[in-house]
CSV table of C-alpha atoms and ligand atoms in Angstrom, one decimal:
chain,number,residue,atom,x,y,z
A,105,MET,CA,-197.1,7.0,-200.0
A,106,GLN,CA,-194.0,5.2,-198.8
A,107,ILE,CA,-194.3,1.8,-197.2
A,108,ALA,CA,-193.3,2.9,-193.6
A,109,LYS,CA,-195.6,5.9,-193.8
A,110,SER,CA,-198.5,3.8,-194.9
A,111,TRP,CA,-197.8,1.3,-192.2
A,112,ARG,CA,-197.6,4.0,-189.5
A,113,ARG,CA,-200.9,5.4,-190.6
A,114,GLN,CA,-202.8,2.1,-190.5
A,115,PRO,CA,-204.8,2.7,-187.3
A,116,SER,CA,-206.3,5.9,-188.7
A,117,ASN,CA,-206.5,4.8,-192.4
A,118,LEU,CA,-208.0,1.4,-191.8
A,119,ARG,CA,-209.9,1.7,-188.5
A,120,LEU,CA,-210.6,5.4,-188.3
A,121,GLU,CA,-208.9,5.6,-185.0
A,122,GLY,CA,-208.1,8.9,-183.5
A,123,THR,CA,-207.3,10.1,-180.0
A,124,ARG,CA,-209.3,11.5,-177.0
A,125,CYS,CA,-207.4,13.8,-174.7
A,126,THR,CA,-207.6,12.4,-171.1
A,127,ALA,CA,-207.4,15.9,-169.7
A,128,CYS,CA,-209.9,17.9,-171.7
A,129,GLY,CA,-211.7,15.3,-173.8
A,130,HIS,CA,-210.8,16.9,-177.1
A,131,LEU,CA,-211.2,14.5,-180.0
A,132,ALA,CA,-208.6,14.4,-182.8
A,133,PHE,CA,-208.6,12.6,-186.1
A,134,PRO,CA,-206.1,11.4,-187.1
A,135,ALA,CA,-204.4,10.6,-183.8
A,136,THR,CA,-202.2,13.3,-182.3
A,137,ILE,CA,-199.3,13.3,-179.9
A,138,ARG,CA,-200.0,16.6,-178.2
A,139,CYS,CA,-203.5,18.0,-177.6
A,140,ARG,CA,-203.9,21.2,-179.6
A,141,GLN,CA,-206.6,22.3,-177.2
A,142,CYS,CA,-204.9,21.9,-173.8
A,143,GLY,CA,-201.3,20.9,-174.5
A,144,GLN,CA,-201.6,17.6,-172.6
A,145,ALA,CA,-199.9,14.5,-174.0
A,146,GLU,CA,-202.0,11.7,-172.6
A,147,PHE,CA,-204.7,10.1,-174.8
A,148,ASP,CA,-207.1,7.3,-175.1
A,149,VAL,CA,-207.5,5.7,-178.5
A,150,TYR,CA,-210.8,6.9,-179.8
A,151,GLN,CA,-212.6,4.8,-182.3
A,152,PHE,CA,-214.7,7.0,-184.5
A,153,THR,CA,-218.0,5.4,-185.5
A,154,GLY,CA,-217.5,5.9,-189.2
A,155,PHE,CA,-220.9,7.4,-189.7
A,156,GLY,CA,-221.4,10.9,-191.0
A,157,GLU,CA,-222.9,13.0,-193.7
A,158,VAL,CA,-221.8,14.7,-196.8
A,159,VAL,CA,-221.3,18.4,-196.4
A,160,VAL,CA,-220.3,19.2,-200.0
A,161,SER,CA,-219.0,17.2,-202.9
A,162,SER,CA,-217.4,17.6,-206.3
A,163,ILE,CA,-216.9,15.4,-209.3
A,164,VAL,CA,-213.2,15.3,-210.3
A,165,TYR,CA,-212.3,15.0,-214.0
A,166,GLU,CA,-208.6,15.9,-213.8
A,167,ALA,CA,-206.8,14.2,-211.0
A,168,PRO,CA,-203.4,14.6,-209.4
A,169,ARG,CA,-200.8,12.0,-210.3
A,170,ASP,CA,-201.6,8.4,-209.2
A,171,PHE,CA,-205.3,9.2,-209.0
A,172,GLY,CA,-206.2,9.1,-212.7
A,173,GLU,CA,-207.5,5.5,-212.4
A,174,HIS,CA,-210.5,6.8,-210.4
A,175,VAL,CA,-211.6,9.6,-212.8
A,176,PRO,CA,-214.3,10.7,-212.7
A,177,TYR,CA,-214.6,10.4,-208.9
A,178,CYS,CA,-216.4,12.1,-206.1
A,179,ALA,CA,-214.3,14.2,-203.7
A,180,ALA,CA,-216.1,15.5,-200.6
A,181,VAL,CA,-216.1,16.9,-197.2
A,182,VAL,CA,-217.8,14.5,-194.8
A,183,ARG,CA,-218.8,15.6,-191.2
A,184,LEU,CA,-218.4,12.6,-188.9
A,185,GLU,CA,-221.1,12.2,-186.3
A,186,GLU,CA,-218.6,13.2,-183.6
A,187,GLY,CA,-218.4,16.7,-185.3
A,188,ILE,CA,-215.1,16.5,-187.1
A,189,SER,CA,-215.0,17.3,-190.8
A,190,ILE,CA,-212.6,15.4,-193.1
A,191,ALA,CA,-211.7,15.4,-196.8
A,192,THR,CA,-212.4,12.1,-198.4
A,193,MET,CA,-213.7,10.3,-201.5
A,194,ILE,CA,-217.3,9.0,-201.8
A,195,THR,CA,-217.5,5.6,-203.4
A,196,ASP,CA,-220.0,2.8,-204.4
A,197,VAL,CA,-222.4,5.4,-205.9
A,198,ASP,CA,-222.7,7.4,-209.1
A,199,PRO,CA,-221.0,10.8,-208.3
A,200,GLU,CA,-224.0,12.6,-209.8
A,201,ASP,CA,-226.2,11.1,-207.0
A,202,VAL,CA,-224.1,12.5,-204.1
A,203,SER,CA,-225.7,15.5,-202.4
A,204,PRO,CA,-225.3,17.5,-199.2
A,205,GLY,CA,-226.8,15.8,-196.2
A,206,MET,CA,-226.5,12.3,-197.6
A,207,PRO,CA,-225.8,9.8,-194.8
A,208,VAL,CA,-222.6,7.9,-195.4
A,209,GLU,CA,-220.4,5.3,-193.6
A,210,MET,CA,-216.7,4.5,-193.7
A,211,VAL,CA,-215.5,1.7,-196.0
A,212,THR,CA,-212.0,0.5,-196.8
A,213,ARG,CA,-210.9,0.9,-200.4
A,214,ARG,CA,-207.9,1.2,-202.7
A,215,ILE,CA,-206.8,4.8,-202.6
A,216,ALA,CA,-203.9,4.9,-205.0
A,217,ALA,CA,-200.9,3.0,-206.3
A,218,GLN,CA,-197.5,4.7,-206.7
A,219,GLY,CA,-196.8,4.1,-210.4
A,220,ASP,CA,-196.9,0.5,-211.8
A,221,LYS,CA,-194.7,-1.1,-209.2
A,222,GLY,CA,-195.1,1.0,-206.1
A,223,PRO,CA,-197.0,0.2,-202.9
A,224,ILE,CA,-200.8,0.4,-203.0
A,225,LEU,CA,-202.4,2.5,-200.3
A,226,TYR,CA,-205.6,1.1,-198.8
A,227,ALA,CA,-207.6,3.5,-196.5
A,228,TYR,CA,-211.0,4.9,-195.8
A,229,LYS,CA,-213.5,6.2,-198.3
A,230,PHE,CA,-217.2,6.8,-197.5
A,231,ALA,CA,-220.2,5.1,-199.1
A,232,PRO,CA,-223.9,5.8,-198.9
A,233,LEU,CA,-225.4,4.3,-195.7
A,234,LEU,CA,-227.2,1.1,-196.4
A,235,GLU,CA,-231.0,1.4,-195.8
A,236,ASN,CA,-231.3,-1.4,-193.2
A,237,GLN,CA,-228.9,0.6,-191.0
B,29,MET,CA,-194.4,52.7,-188.3
B,30,LYS,CA,-191.1,53.6,-186.6
B,31,ASN,CA,-188.9,51.2,-188.5
B,32,ARG,CA,-189.9,51.7,-192.1
B,33,ILE,CA,-188.3,49.8,-194.9
B,34,GLU,CA,-187.9,51.4,-198.3
B,35,ILE,CA,-188.0,49.6,-201.6
B,36,VAL,CA,-185.1,51.0,-203.6
B,37,GLY,CA,-185.2,48.6,-206.6
B,38,VAL,CA,-187.7,46.3,-208.3
B,39,GLY,CA,-187.5,43.8,-211.2
B,40,MET,CA,-189.5,41.1,-212.7
B,41,THR,CA,-189.3,38.7,-215.7
B,42,ARG,CA,-192.3,38.1,-217.9
B,43,ALA,CA,-194.7,35.4,-216.6
B,44,ALA,CA,-194.4,32.7,-219.3
B,45,GLU,CA,-193.3,29.2,-220.2
B,46,GLU,CA,-189.6,30.0,-220.5
B,47,TRP,CA,-188.2,26.9,-222.3
B,48,GLU,CA,-184.7,28.2,-222.6
B,49,LEU,CA,-184.3,29.4,-219.0
B,50,GLY,CA,-184.0,27.3,-215.8
B,51,LEU,CA,-185.1,28.2,-212.3
B,52,LEU,CA,-181.7,29.7,-211.4
B,53,ASP,CA,-181.6,31.7,-214.6
B,54,ILE,CA,-184.9,33.4,-214.1
B,55,ALA,CA,-184.1,34.1,-210.5
B,56,ILE,CA,-180.8,35.8,-211.4
B,57,LYS,CA,-182.5,37.7,-214.3
B,58,ALA,CA,-185.1,39.3,-212.0
B,59,ALA,CA,-182.5,39.9,-209.3
B,60,GLY,CA,-180.2,41.7,-211.8
B,61,MET,CA,-183.1,43.9,-212.9
B,62,ALA,CA,-183.8,44.9,-209.2
B,63,LEU,CA,-180.2,45.6,-208.5
B,64,ASP,CA,-179.9,47.7,-211.7
B,65,ASP,CA,-183.1,49.6,-210.7
B,66,ALA,CA,-181.6,50.3,-207.3
B,67,LYS,CA,-178.3,51.2,-208.8
B,68,CYS,CA,-176.8,48.9,-206.3
B,69,ASP,CA,-174.0,46.3,-206.6
B,70,LYS,CA,-173.6,45.3,-203.0
B,71,VAL,CA,-176.1,43.8,-200.5
B,72,ASP,CA,-175.6,42.3,-197.1
B,73,ALA,CA,-178.0,39.4,-197.5
B,74,VAL,CA,-180.0,37.5,-200.2
B,75,VAL,CA,-183.4,36.0,-199.4
B,76,VAL,CA,-185.0,33.8,-202.0
B,77,ALA,CA,-188.6,32.6,-202.0
B,78,ASN,CA,-189.5,29.4,-203.9
B,79,ALA,CA,-192.3,26.9,-203.2
B,80,LEU,CA,-191.8,23.9,-205.5
B,81,GLY,CA,-188.2,23.7,-206.7
B,82,GLY,CA,-187.0,21.1,-204.2
B,83,ALA,CA,-190.0,18.9,-204.7
B,84,LEU,CA,-189.8,19.1,-208.5
B,85,GLY,CA,-186.2,17.9,-208.3
B,86,ASP,CA,-184.8,21.3,-209.2
B,87,GLN,CA,-182.3,23.4,-207.2
B,88,GLN,CA,-182.6,23.4,-203.4
B,89,ASN,CA,-181.2,26.1,-201.2
B,90,LEU,CA,-181.8,28.5,-204.1
B,91,ALA,CA,-180.6,31.6,-202.2
B,92,LEU,CA,-177.1,30.4,-202.0
B,93,HIS,CA,-177.0,29.6,-205.7
B,94,VAL,CA,-178.6,33.0,-206.7
B,95,ALA,CA,-176.0,34.9,-204.6
B,96,SER,CA,-173.2,32.9,-206.1
B,97,GLY,CA,-174.6,33.3,-209.6
B,98,LEU,CA,-174.7,37.1,-209.1
B,99,GLY,CA,-171.1,37.2,-207.9
B,100,LEU,CA,-172.2,38.4,-204.4
B,101,GLU,CA,-169.6,37.3,-202.0
B,102,GLN,CA,-169.6,37.4,-198.2
B,103,VAL,CA,-173.4,37.6,-197.9
B,104,GLU,CA,-175.8,35.8,-195.7
B,105,THR,CA,-178.4,33.8,-197.6
B,106,PHE,CA,-181.8,32.4,-196.7
B,107,SER,CA,-184.1,30.2,-198.8
B,108,VAL,CA,-187.8,30.7,-197.8
B,109,SER,CA,-190.4,28.0,-198.6
B,110,CYS,CA,-193.9,28.8,-197.2
B,111,ASP,CA,-196.0,27.3,-200.0
B,112,GLU,CA,-197.7,30.2,-202.0
B,113,ALA,CA,-197.0,32.6,-199.1
B,114,SER,CA,-193.3,32.2,-199.7
B,115,GLY,CA,-192.9,35.7,-201.4
B,116,GLY,CA,-194.6,37.7,-198.6
B,117,SER,CA,-192.8,35.6,-196.0
B,118,ALA,CA,-189.4,36.3,-197.6
B,119,VAL,CA,-190.1,40.1,-197.5
B,120,ARG,CA,-191.1,39.8,-193.8
B,121,LEU,CA,-187.8,38.0,-193.1
B,122,ALA,CA,-185.8,40.6,-194.9
B,123,SER,CA,-187.6,43.4,-193.0
B,124,ALA,CA,-186.9,41.7,-189.7
B,125,LEU,CA,-183.2,41.4,-190.5
B,126,ILE,CA,-183.1,45.1,-191.3
B,127,VAL,CA,-185.2,46.3,-188.3
B,128,SER,CA,-183.1,44.2,-186.0
B,129,GLY,CA,-180.0,46.1,-187.2
B,130,MET,CA,-178.4,42.9,-188.4
B,131,HIS,CA,-178.2,44.1,-192.0
B,132,GLU,CA,-178.7,47.3,-194.0
B,133,THR,CA,-179.5,46.3,-197.6
B,134,ILE,CA,-181.1,43.0,-198.7
B,135,LEU,CA,-182.0,41.5,-202.1
B,136,VAL,CA,-185.3,39.6,-202.0
B,137,VAL,CA,-186.1,37.3,-204.9
B,138,GLY,CA,-189.1,35.1,-205.6
B,139,ALA,CA,-188.7,32.5,-208.4
B,140,GLU,CA,-190.6,29.5,-209.7
B,141,LYS,CA,-190.2,27.1,-212.6
B,142,THR,CA,-193.3,25.1,-213.3
B,143,SER,CA,-193.1,24.4,-217.0
B,144,ASP,CA,-190.5,21.6,-216.7
B,145,ALA,CA,-193.0,19.4,-214.9
B,146,LEU,CA,-195.9,17.4,-216.4
B,147,PRO,CA,-199.3,18.9,-215.4
B,148,ASP,CA,-200.3,16.0,-213.1
B,149,MET,CA,-196.9,16.0,-211.4
B,150,LEU,CA,-197.1,19.8,-210.9
B,151,GLU,CA,-200.5,19.4,-209.4
B,152,THR,CA,-199.2,16.7,-207.0
B,153,VAL,CA,-196.3,18.8,-205.9
B,154,ARG,CA,-198.5,21.9,-205.5
B,155,ALA,CA,-200.7,19.8,-203.3
B,156,ALA,CA,-197.9,19.0,-201.0
B,157,GLY,CA,-198.4,22.4,-199.3
B,158,LEU,CA,-201.7,21.0,-198.0
B,159,ASP,CA,-201.8,18.4,-195.2
B,160,SER,CA,-199.6,15.7,-196.8
B,161,ALA,CA,-200.8,12.6,-194.8
B,162,ASN,CA,-204.5,13.5,-194.7
B,163,GLU,CA,-205.3,15.4,-197.8
B,164,THR,CA,-202.6,15.0,-200.5
B,165,SER,CA,-202.2,11.3,-200.0
B,166,PHE,CA,-206.0,11.0,-200.5
B,167,GLY,CA,-206.0,12.7,-203.9
B,168,PHE,CA,-206.8,16.2,-202.8
B,169,SER,CA,-205.1,19.3,-204.3
B,170,PRO,CA,-205.6,23.0,-204.1
B,171,THR,CA,-207.8,22.8,-207.2
B,172,ILE,CA,-210.1,20.1,-205.9
B,173,ALA,CA,-210.3,22.0,-202.6
B,174,ALA,CA,-211.2,25.1,-204.5
B,175,ALA,CA,-213.9,23.2,-206.4
B,176,LEU,CA,-215.5,22.0,-203.1
B,177,GLY,CA,-215.3,25.6,-201.7
B,178,MET,CA,-216.9,27.1,-204.8
B,179,GLN,CA,-219.7,24.5,-204.6
B,180,GLN,CA,-220.3,25.3,-200.9
B,181,TYR,CA,-220.2,29.0,-201.6
B,182,LEU,CA,-222.8,28.7,-204.5
B,183,SER,CA,-225.2,26.6,-202.5
B,184,THR,CA,-224.9,28.6,-199.2
B,185,TYR,CA,-225.6,31.9,-200.9
B,186,LYS,CA,-227.8,30.5,-203.6
B,187,LEU,CA,-225.8,31.9,-206.5
B,188,ASP,CA,-225.3,30.8,-210.2
B,189,LYS,CA,-221.9,29.5,-211.3
B,190,GLU,CA,-221.9,31.9,-214.2
B,191,LEU,CA,-221.3,34.8,-211.7
B,192,PHE,CA,-217.7,33.6,-211.2
B,193,PHE,CA,-217.1,34.9,-214.7
B,194,HIS,CA,-216.8,38.4,-213.2
B,195,ILE,CA,-213.8,37.4,-211.1
B,196,ALA,CA,-211.8,36.2,-214.1
B,197,LYS,CA,-213.0,39.1,-216.2
B,198,VAL,CA,-211.5,41.7,-213.8
B,199,ALA,CA,-208.1,40.0,-213.8
B,200,HIS,CA,-208.1,39.7,-217.6
B,201,ALA,CA,-209.2,43.3,-218.2
B,202,HIS,CA,-206.1,44.4,-216.3
B,203,GLY,CA,-203.7,41.7,-217.5
B,204,ALA,CA,-204.5,42.6,-221.2
B,205,THR,CA,-202.3,45.7,-220.9
B,206,ASN,CA,-199.5,44.1,-218.8
B,207,ARG,CA,-196.6,43.3,-221.2
B,208,ASN,CA,-195.3,40.8,-218.6
B,209,ALA,CA,-198.6,38.8,-218.5
B,210,MET,CA,-199.0,35.3,-219.9
B,211,PHE,CA,-202.6,35.8,-221.0
B,212,ARG,CA,-203.0,39.3,-222.5
B,213,TRP,CA,-206.6,39.1,-223.6
B,214,THR,CA,-209.9,40.2,-222.2
B,215,LEU,CA,-212.4,37.5,-221.3
B,216,GLU,CA,-215.9,37.1,-222.8
B,217,PRO,CA,-218.7,35.2,-221.1
B,218,ALA,CA,-219.0,32.7,-223.9
B,219,GLN,CA,-215.3,31.8,-223.6
B,220,TYR,CA,-215.7,31.4,-219.8
B,221,ASN,CA,-218.8,29.3,-220.1
B,222,LYS,CA,-217.1,26.8,-222.5
B,223,SER,CA,-214.0,26.4,-220.3
B,224,PRO,CA,-213.5,22.6,-219.5
B,225,ILE,CA,-214.5,21.4,-216.0
B,226,VAL,CA,-211.6,20.2,-213.9
B,227,ALA,CA,-213.7,19.4,-210.8
B,228,THR,CA,-217.3,20.5,-210.6
B,229,PRO,CA,-218.1,23.4,-210.6
B,230,LEU,CA,-214.5,24.6,-211.1
B,231,SER,CA,-213.3,25.0,-214.7
B,232,VAL,CA,-209.9,25.7,-216.1
B,233,CYS,CA,-210.8,29.4,-216.3
B,234,ASP,CA,-211.4,29.5,-212.5
B,235,ASN,CA,-207.8,28.6,-211.9
B,236,ALA,CA,-204.7,30.8,-212.3
B,237,PRO,CA,-202.4,29.2,-215.0
B,238,PRO,CA,-199.1,27.9,-213.7
B,239,CYS,CA,-196.1,29.7,-215.3
B,240,ASP,CA,-192.4,30.3,-214.9
B,241,GLY,CA,-191.5,33.6,-213.4
B,242,ALA,CA,-189.3,35.6,-211.0
B,243,ALA,CA,-189.6,39.0,-209.4
B,244,ALA,CA,-187.2,40.8,-207.0
B,245,LEU,CA,-186.8,43.7,-204.7
B,246,VAL,CA,-183.9,45.5,-203.0
B,247,VAL,CA,-184.9,46.8,-199.6
B,248,LYS,CA,-183.2,48.8,-196.9
B,249,LYS,CA,-183.9,50.8,-193.8
B,250,ALA,CA,-185.7,54.0,-194.8
B,251,SER,CA,-184.0,57.3,-194.5
B,252,ALA,CA,-186.1,59.9,-192.6
B,253,GLN,CA,-186.8,62.0,-195.8
B,254,THR,CA,-187.2,59.2,-198.3
B,255,SER,CA,-189.5,59.7,-201.2
B,256,ARG,CA,-189.4,56.1,-202.2
B,257,VAL,CA,-192.2,53.5,-201.7
B,258,CYS,CA,-192.0,52.1,-198.2
B,259,ILE,CA,-193.3,49.1,-196.3
B,260,LEU,CA,-195.6,50.9,-193.8
B,261,GLY,CA,-196.9,47.8,-192.1
B,262,SER,CA,-196.9,44.0,-192.4
B,263,ALA,CA,-198.1,40.8,-190.7
B,264,ASN,CA,-197.8,37.1,-191.2
B,265,VAL,CA,-200.6,35.1,-189.5
B,266,ALA,CA,-201.1,31.3,-189.4
B,267,VAL,CA,-204.3,29.6,-188.2
B,268,GLU,CA,-205.4,25.9,-188.0
B,269,LYS,CA,-204.5,24.0,-191.2
B,270,GLY,CA,-207.0,22.0,-193.2
B,271,ILE,CA,-208.8,22.6,-196.5
B,272,VAL,CA,-212.1,21.7,-194.7
B,273,HIS,CA,-212.0,25.0,-192.7
B,274,PRO,CA,-212.3,27.5,-195.6
B,275,ILE,CA,-214.6,25.1,-197.4
B,276,THR,CA,-217.1,24.7,-194.6
B,277,ARG,CA,-216.8,28.2,-192.9
B,278,LEU,CA,-216.4,30.2,-196.1
B,279,SER,CA,-214.0,32.5,-194.4
B,280,LEU,CA,-210.2,33.1,-194.1
B,281,PRO,CA,-209.5,34.2,-190.6
B,282,ALA,CA,-205.7,34.3,-191.3
B,283,ALA,CA,-206.3,36.8,-194.1
B,284,THR,CA,-208.6,39.0,-192.0
B,285,GLU,CA,-206.3,39.0,-189.0
B,286,SER,CA,-203.2,39.6,-191.1
B,287,ALA,CA,-204.8,42.5,-192.9
B,288,LYS,CA,-205.9,44.1,-189.6
B,289,ALA,CA,-202.5,43.8,-188.0
B,290,ALA,CA,-200.7,45.2,-191.1
B,291,TRP,CA,-203.2,48.2,-191.2
B,292,SER,CA,-202.8,48.8,-187.5
B,293,GLU,CA,-199.0,48.9,-187.8
B,294,SER,CA,-199.2,51.3,-190.8
B,295,GLY,CA,-201.6,53.7,-188.9
B,296,CYS,CA,-204.1,53.6,-191.7
B,297,ASP,CA,-207.1,51.5,-192.7
B,298,ARG,CA,-208.8,49.9,-195.7
B,299,SER,CA,-210.3,53.3,-196.8
B,300,ALA,CA,-206.8,54.7,-197.2
B,301,MET,CA,-205.8,52.1,-199.8
B,302,SER,CA,-205.7,53.2,-203.4
B,303,PHE,CA,-205.6,49.6,-204.7
B,304,PHE,CA,-205.3,46.0,-203.6
B,305,GLU,CA,-203.3,42.9,-204.8
B,306,LEU,CA,-205.0,39.8,-203.3
B,307,HIS,CA,-204.3,36.1,-203.7
B,308,ASP,CA,-206.1,34.7,-206.7
B,309,SER,CA,-204.5,31.3,-207.3
B,310,ASN,CA,-208.1,30.1,-207.8
B,311,ALA,CA,-211.4,31.9,-207.9
B,312,PHE,CA,-212.5,30.5,-204.5
B,313,LEU,CA,-209.5,31.9,-202.6
B,314,ALA,CA,-209.9,35.1,-204.6
B,315,ILE,CA,-213.5,35.7,-203.4
B,316,LEU,CA,-212.8,34.6,-199.8
B,317,SER,CA,-209.8,37.1,-199.8
B,318,ILE,CA,-212.0,39.9,-201.1
B,319,GLU,CA,-214.5,39.2,-198.3
B,320,ALA,CA,-211.8,38.6,-195.6
B,321,VAL,CA,-210.3,42.1,-196.1
B,322,GLY,CA,-213.7,43.8,-196.2
B,323,LEU,CA,-214.0,44.6,-199.9
B,324,ALA,CA,-217.3,42.8,-199.9
B,325,GLU,CA,-219.7,41.5,-197.3
B,326,PRO,CA,-219.8,37.7,-196.9
B,327,GLY,CA,-221.5,36.2,-200.0
B,328,GLU,CA,-221.3,39.4,-202.0
B,329,ALA,CA,-217.8,39.3,-203.6
B,330,LEU,CA,-219.2,38.1,-207.0
B,331,MET,CA,-221.8,40.8,-207.0
B,332,ARG,CA,-219.3,43.5,-206.2
B,333,ALA,CA,-217.1,42.2,-209.0
B,334,ALA,CA,-220.0,42.2,-211.4
B,335,ALA,CA,-220.8,45.8,-210.3
B,336,GLY,CA,-217.3,46.9,-211.4
B,337,ASP,CA,-215.9,47.7,-207.9
B,338,PHE,CA,-212.6,46.1,-208.7
B,339,HIS,CA,-211.7,47.7,-212.0
B,340,LEU,CA,-208.8,50.2,-212.2
B,341,LYS,CA,-211.3,53.1,-212.2
B,342,GLY,CA,-213.6,51.5,-209.6
B,343,PRO,CA,-213.8,52.2,-205.9
B,344,SER,CA,-211.5,49.3,-204.9
B,345,PRO,CA,-209.1,48.5,-207.8
B,346,LEU,CA,-207.8,44.9,-207.6
B,347,TRP,CA,-205.2,42.9,-209.5
B,348,THR,CA,-204.0,46.0,-211.2
B,349,PHE,CA,-201.6,44.0,-213.5
B,350,GLY,CA,-203.9,41.0,-213.9
B,351,GLY,CA,-203.3,39.1,-210.7
B,352,HIS,CA,-202.1,35.5,-210.8
B,353,LYS,CA,-205.1,34.7,-213.1
B,354,SER,CA,-204.1,36.8,-216.1
B,355,ARG,CA,-200.4,37.6,-215.4
B,356,GLY,CA,-199.7,33.9,-214.6
B,357,HIS,CA,-199.1,32.0,-211.4
B,358,ALA,CA,-195.6,31.3,-210.3
B,359,PRO,CA,-196.5,30.0,-206.8
B,360,GLY,CA,-193.4,30.8,-204.8
B,361,ALA,CA,-192.8,34.1,-206.7
B,362,GLY,CA,-196.4,35.3,-206.6
B,363,GLY,CA,-196.0,37.3,-203.4
B,364,ILE,CA,-193.0,39.2,-204.9
B,365,TYR,CA,-194.7,39.9,-208.2
B,366,GLN,CA,-197.6,41.4,-206.2
B,367,ILE,CA,-195.3,43.8,-204.4
B,368,VAL,CA,-193.3,44.7,-207.5
B,369,GLU,CA,-196.5,45.6,-209.3
B,370,ALA,CA,-197.8,47.6,-206.3
B,371,VAL,CA,-194.5,49.5,-206.2
B,372,LEU,CA,-194.9,50.4,-209.9
B,373,GLY,CA,-198.4,51.6,-209.2
B,374,LEU,CA,-197.3,53.7,-206.3
B,375,ARG,CA,-194.4,55.2,-208.2
B,376,GLY,CA,-196.7,56.2,-211.0
B,377,ASP,CA,-194.9,53.9,-213.4
B,378,ALA,CA,-197.7,51.5,-214.1
B,379,GLY,CA,-198.5,52.8,-217.6
B,380,GLU,CA,-201.9,51.6,-218.8
B,381,ASN,CA,-202.3,49.8,-215.5
B,382,GLN,CA,-202.0,52.9,-213.4
B,383,VAL,CA,-204.5,53.7,-210.7
B,384,LEU,CA,-204.8,57.5,-210.7
B,385,ASN,CA,-203.2,59.3,-207.7
B,386,ALA,CA,-202.3,56.0,-206.1
B,387,ASP,CA,-200.9,56.7,-202.7
B,388,LYS,CA,-201.1,53.4,-200.6
B,389,ALA,CA,-201.6,49.8,-201.5
B,390,MET,CA,-202.4,46.6,-199.7
B,391,VAL,CA,-200.8,43.3,-200.9
B,392,GLN,CA,-201.7,39.8,-199.5
B,393,CYS,CA,-200.5,36.3,-200.3
B,394,LEU,CA,-201.8,33.0,-198.9
B,395,GLY,CA,-200.2,29.7,-198.2
B,396,SER,CA,-201.6,26.2,-197.6
B,397,PHE,CA,-205.1,27.0,-198.8
B,398,GLY,CA,-205.4,30.1,-196.7
B,399,ALA,CA,-204.1,28.8,-193.4
B,400,GLN,CA,-201.3,31.3,-193.7
B,401,ALA,CA,-201.6,34.9,-194.8
B,402,VAL,CA,-198.9,37.6,-195.3
B,403,THR,CA,-200.0,41.2,-195.8
B,404,HIS,CA,-198.0,44.2,-196.7
B,405,VAL,CA,-199.2,47.8,-196.7
B,406,LEU,CA,-197.1,50.0,-199.0
B,407,GLY,CA,-197.0,53.7,-199.5
C,195,ZN,ZN1,-206.7,18.3,-174.3
């Protein structure tokens, strides 16, 4: 991911910020500039809680370019507690131990580096919810 | 359909790793075959479908270069890039240009060159048809999305992974007799079960193999008394993007709606179709396509495949020349291969891959993991 693109995406990638339409209340993640439900263009920043649960997961053995360093890794669909499903990686756990319904929370991790000298993208992954929470 | 389009010529190269030919070469080769088949040396426009060429650093604006290479002067050219729905979309565009009265005869070509790219690079570029900022940048690809979808399908319907063998088996049974196919062998369960895992539960054998290939059509406004294969109906439907939707819902609304609209325009329905060519870039999209167009109830595509429904002599013949799985998957050209193969079947020229008394066929390709579906009804 190029530097400007990565910079532009910081609110969603690092803080899980999206938008809430002031007209109809529709939540969007990542942020949008026009509500896909009502067409309005005024929004409040909406901070997603970062809590959710695993819907389905897969252990990846052959990764796309720039993701080989993580293999084997756990790719998943996580449903945020606000009801939106996102594609994300599950981290801080043996991929074999991830299962549907597992409570998870957002963490910030290294996603990928573009080659040896390219920029490194940091963004959200999800990790099992700590028990004291 | 009032404004029928007839298909006056078809051509296709073998699906293979063509080390000695480039993207433009294979496009021109298939185009030449279609022009020869149509006994035609003049067209008004050239429409070329290609999904990956620009991103792989190969030729952009391919249509201009194909027309120039063929020596076609004073023609209008369009390059169409709609991910793996490029082929079907290119035919839709050509049909619209004819129906509008703007042009009479159009050459439509689909071409893709995958073998020049290293596998991880190819996977990355193929993934760019997904949501680039939210999926591709996070390491997701069509293959990983398909793996998640397969897992969700298996757990939702409480099925064994081994059942997916029957999807690949159908494709290989038909591809074995297709001289243009990349993998011309039938598939045994032992071979399927030992296929290496790419992303659980998806193995190499659940994915269509990338290949180089090009296919082409010459289309024109149908004369009233034509006996040639015609486009009886078509539709191109897009719905909300995102790999999470097919994975969590286990349905492809774009495929269902596009099929319904194409059937409605053609004045016939599923029961009138002699055979089907559906999008099988991976086993997950294959089974959702089967269910989306009503060849199986939700959750029953694998059982219907195991029961033999989709074989050439079954009630709903599918992938008559092996589909993308056995013939080979040239993403931007796939939609044109499907139509060329269907035309051969409807002409009665399919040889060992012939469906007896074939009268009408339904062809569907998908883009961006099923968020787009283009359907053609031919007959
Ligand atoms: Zn709204």
